[in-house]
Coordinates of C-alpha atoms in Angstrom, one line a residue:
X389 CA 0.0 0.0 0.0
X390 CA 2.7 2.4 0.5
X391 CA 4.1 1.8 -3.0
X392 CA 0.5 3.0 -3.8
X393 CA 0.9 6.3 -1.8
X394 CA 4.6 6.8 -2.9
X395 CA 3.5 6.4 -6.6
X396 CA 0.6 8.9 -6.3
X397 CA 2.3 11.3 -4.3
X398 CA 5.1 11.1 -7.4
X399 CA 2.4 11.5 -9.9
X400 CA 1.3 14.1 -8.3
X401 CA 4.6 16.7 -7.9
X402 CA 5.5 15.5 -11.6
X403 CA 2.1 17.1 -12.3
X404 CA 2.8 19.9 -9.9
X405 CA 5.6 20.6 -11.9
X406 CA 4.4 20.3 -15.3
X407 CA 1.8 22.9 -14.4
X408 CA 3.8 25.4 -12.6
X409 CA 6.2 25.2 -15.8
X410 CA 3.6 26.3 -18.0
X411 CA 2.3 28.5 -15.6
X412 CA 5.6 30.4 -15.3
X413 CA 6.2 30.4 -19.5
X414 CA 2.9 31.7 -19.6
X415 CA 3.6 34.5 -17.6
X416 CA 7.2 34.7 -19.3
X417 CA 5.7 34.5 -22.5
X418 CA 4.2 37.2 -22.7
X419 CA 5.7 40.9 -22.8
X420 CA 2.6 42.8 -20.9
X421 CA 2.3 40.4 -18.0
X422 CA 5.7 40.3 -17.8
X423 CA 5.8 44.2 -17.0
X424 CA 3.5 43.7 -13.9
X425 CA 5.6 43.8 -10.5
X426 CA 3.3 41.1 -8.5
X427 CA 3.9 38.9 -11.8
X428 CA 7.7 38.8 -11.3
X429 CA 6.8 38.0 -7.6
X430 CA 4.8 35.1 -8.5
X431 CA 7.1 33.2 -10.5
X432 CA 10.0 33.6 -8.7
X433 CA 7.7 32.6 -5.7
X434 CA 6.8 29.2 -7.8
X435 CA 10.6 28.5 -9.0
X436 CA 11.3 26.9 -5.8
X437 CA 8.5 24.8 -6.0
X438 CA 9.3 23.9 -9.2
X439 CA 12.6 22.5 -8.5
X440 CA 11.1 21.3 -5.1
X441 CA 8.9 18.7 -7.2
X442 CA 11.3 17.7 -9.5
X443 CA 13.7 16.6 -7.2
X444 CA 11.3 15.0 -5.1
X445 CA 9.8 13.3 -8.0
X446 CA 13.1 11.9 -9.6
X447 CA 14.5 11.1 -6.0
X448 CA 11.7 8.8 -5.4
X449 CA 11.7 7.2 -8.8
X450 CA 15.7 7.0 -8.1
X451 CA 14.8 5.5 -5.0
X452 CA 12.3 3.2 -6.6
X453 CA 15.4 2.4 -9.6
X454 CA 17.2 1.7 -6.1
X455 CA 15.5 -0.6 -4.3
X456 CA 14.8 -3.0 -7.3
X457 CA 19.1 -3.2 -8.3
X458 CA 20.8 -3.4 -4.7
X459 CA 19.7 -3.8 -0.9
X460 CA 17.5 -0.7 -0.9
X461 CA 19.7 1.5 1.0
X462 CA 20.1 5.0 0.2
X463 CA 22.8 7.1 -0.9
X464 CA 24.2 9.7 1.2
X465 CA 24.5 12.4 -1.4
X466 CA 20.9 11.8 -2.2
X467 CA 20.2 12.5 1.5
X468 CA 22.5 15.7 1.3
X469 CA 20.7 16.8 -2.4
X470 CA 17.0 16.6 -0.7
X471 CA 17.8 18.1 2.4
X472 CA 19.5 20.7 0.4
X473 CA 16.5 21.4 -2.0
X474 CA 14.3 21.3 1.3
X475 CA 16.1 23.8 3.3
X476 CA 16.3 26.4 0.1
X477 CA 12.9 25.4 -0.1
X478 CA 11.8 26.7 3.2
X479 CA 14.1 30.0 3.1
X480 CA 13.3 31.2 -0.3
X481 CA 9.7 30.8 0.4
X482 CA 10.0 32.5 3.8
X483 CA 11.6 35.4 2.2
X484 CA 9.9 36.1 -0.8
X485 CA 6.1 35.5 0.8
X486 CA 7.3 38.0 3.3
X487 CA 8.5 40.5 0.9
X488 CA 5.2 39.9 -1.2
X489 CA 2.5 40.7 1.8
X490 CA 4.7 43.6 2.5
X491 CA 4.1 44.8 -0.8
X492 CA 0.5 44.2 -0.8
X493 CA 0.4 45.7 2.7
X494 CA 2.3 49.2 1.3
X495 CA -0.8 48.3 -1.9
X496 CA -3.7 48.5 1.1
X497 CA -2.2 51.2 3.3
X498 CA -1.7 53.4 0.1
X499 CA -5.2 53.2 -0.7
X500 CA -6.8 53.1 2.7
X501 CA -5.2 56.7 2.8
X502 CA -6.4 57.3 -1.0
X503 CA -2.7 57.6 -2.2
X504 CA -1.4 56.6 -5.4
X505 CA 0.6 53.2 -5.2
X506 CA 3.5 53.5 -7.2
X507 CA 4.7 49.4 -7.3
X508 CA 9.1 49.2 -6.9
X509 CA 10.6 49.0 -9.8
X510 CA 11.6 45.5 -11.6
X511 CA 15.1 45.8 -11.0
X512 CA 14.4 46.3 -7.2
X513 CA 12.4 43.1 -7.6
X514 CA 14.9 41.7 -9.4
X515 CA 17.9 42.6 -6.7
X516 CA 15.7 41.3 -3.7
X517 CA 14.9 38.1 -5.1
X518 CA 18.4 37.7 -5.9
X519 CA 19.1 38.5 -2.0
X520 CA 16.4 36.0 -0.9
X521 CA 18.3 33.1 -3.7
X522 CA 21.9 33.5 -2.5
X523 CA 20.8 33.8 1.4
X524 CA 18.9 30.9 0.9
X525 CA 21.9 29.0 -0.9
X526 CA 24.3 30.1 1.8
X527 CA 22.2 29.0 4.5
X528 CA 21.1 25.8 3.1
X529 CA 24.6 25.2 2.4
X530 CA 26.0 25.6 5.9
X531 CA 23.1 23.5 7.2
X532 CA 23.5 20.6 4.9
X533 CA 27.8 20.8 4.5
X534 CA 29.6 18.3 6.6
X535 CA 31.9 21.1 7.9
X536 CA 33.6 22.1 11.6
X537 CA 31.0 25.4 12.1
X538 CA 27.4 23.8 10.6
X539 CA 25.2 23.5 13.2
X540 CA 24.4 19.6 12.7
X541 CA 27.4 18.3 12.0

């Protein structure tokens, strides 16, 4: 029964993916939705669960390919690789949902005061998300590393 489970739950981040990926092209795709600020947001807020599913999805069929050749153990860098992916995961969402509903809170104070909202420019978008990616690399790294100052290892 778990095979069951472990086959649907696959199924279903594969289709995850496969969705968000044309979700994302479609907003890529074209030039005026691409202009809108929220729009950047949004896909770079589905990216990580993009890569999220994929990895997922080919680890378990890896760890399916696995169990059927050897003993069914796992491999440690497989281990390392999803704990990697989880902990970006995490952070990059963190970040990026936080820096959205501030947005969208500057959006509703603006115009509970009947100001003009004046959205931040793409390449201010573009610079925090790139904060939120690397500080999210950096801290998955030192978490997942087998090195002297990680705090598991």
């Amino acid at each position: 029964t778990w095979n069951v489970v472990g086959l649907t739950l696959n199924a279903l981040q594969l289709l995850a993916f496969v969705l968000s990926t044309f979700f994302v092209g479609a907003i890529v795709g074209s030039k005026d939705t691409r202009k809108a600020s929220f729009n950047v947001y949004l896909v770079c807020l589905i990216l990580p669960d993009m890569l999220l599913n994929l990895v997922y999805a080919i680890a378990f069929i890896d760890g399916s390919l696995q169990e059927n050749l050897d003993d069914g153990t796992t491999r440690p860098s497989l281990c390392v690789l999803l704990n990697l992916f989880g902990y970006f995961y995490y952070i990059s969402n963190l970040y990026l949902n936080a820096m959205v509903s501030f947005e969208i809170y500057k959006l509703v104070d603006r115009s509970n005061r009947m100001k003009k909202y004046y959205p931040p420019p793409r390449r201010m978008i573009y610079l925090r998300i790139t904060y939120v990616y690397v500080f999210a690399i950096i801290s998955s790294l030192w978490v997942v590393l087998e090195v002297p100052w990680s705090p598991y290892h």
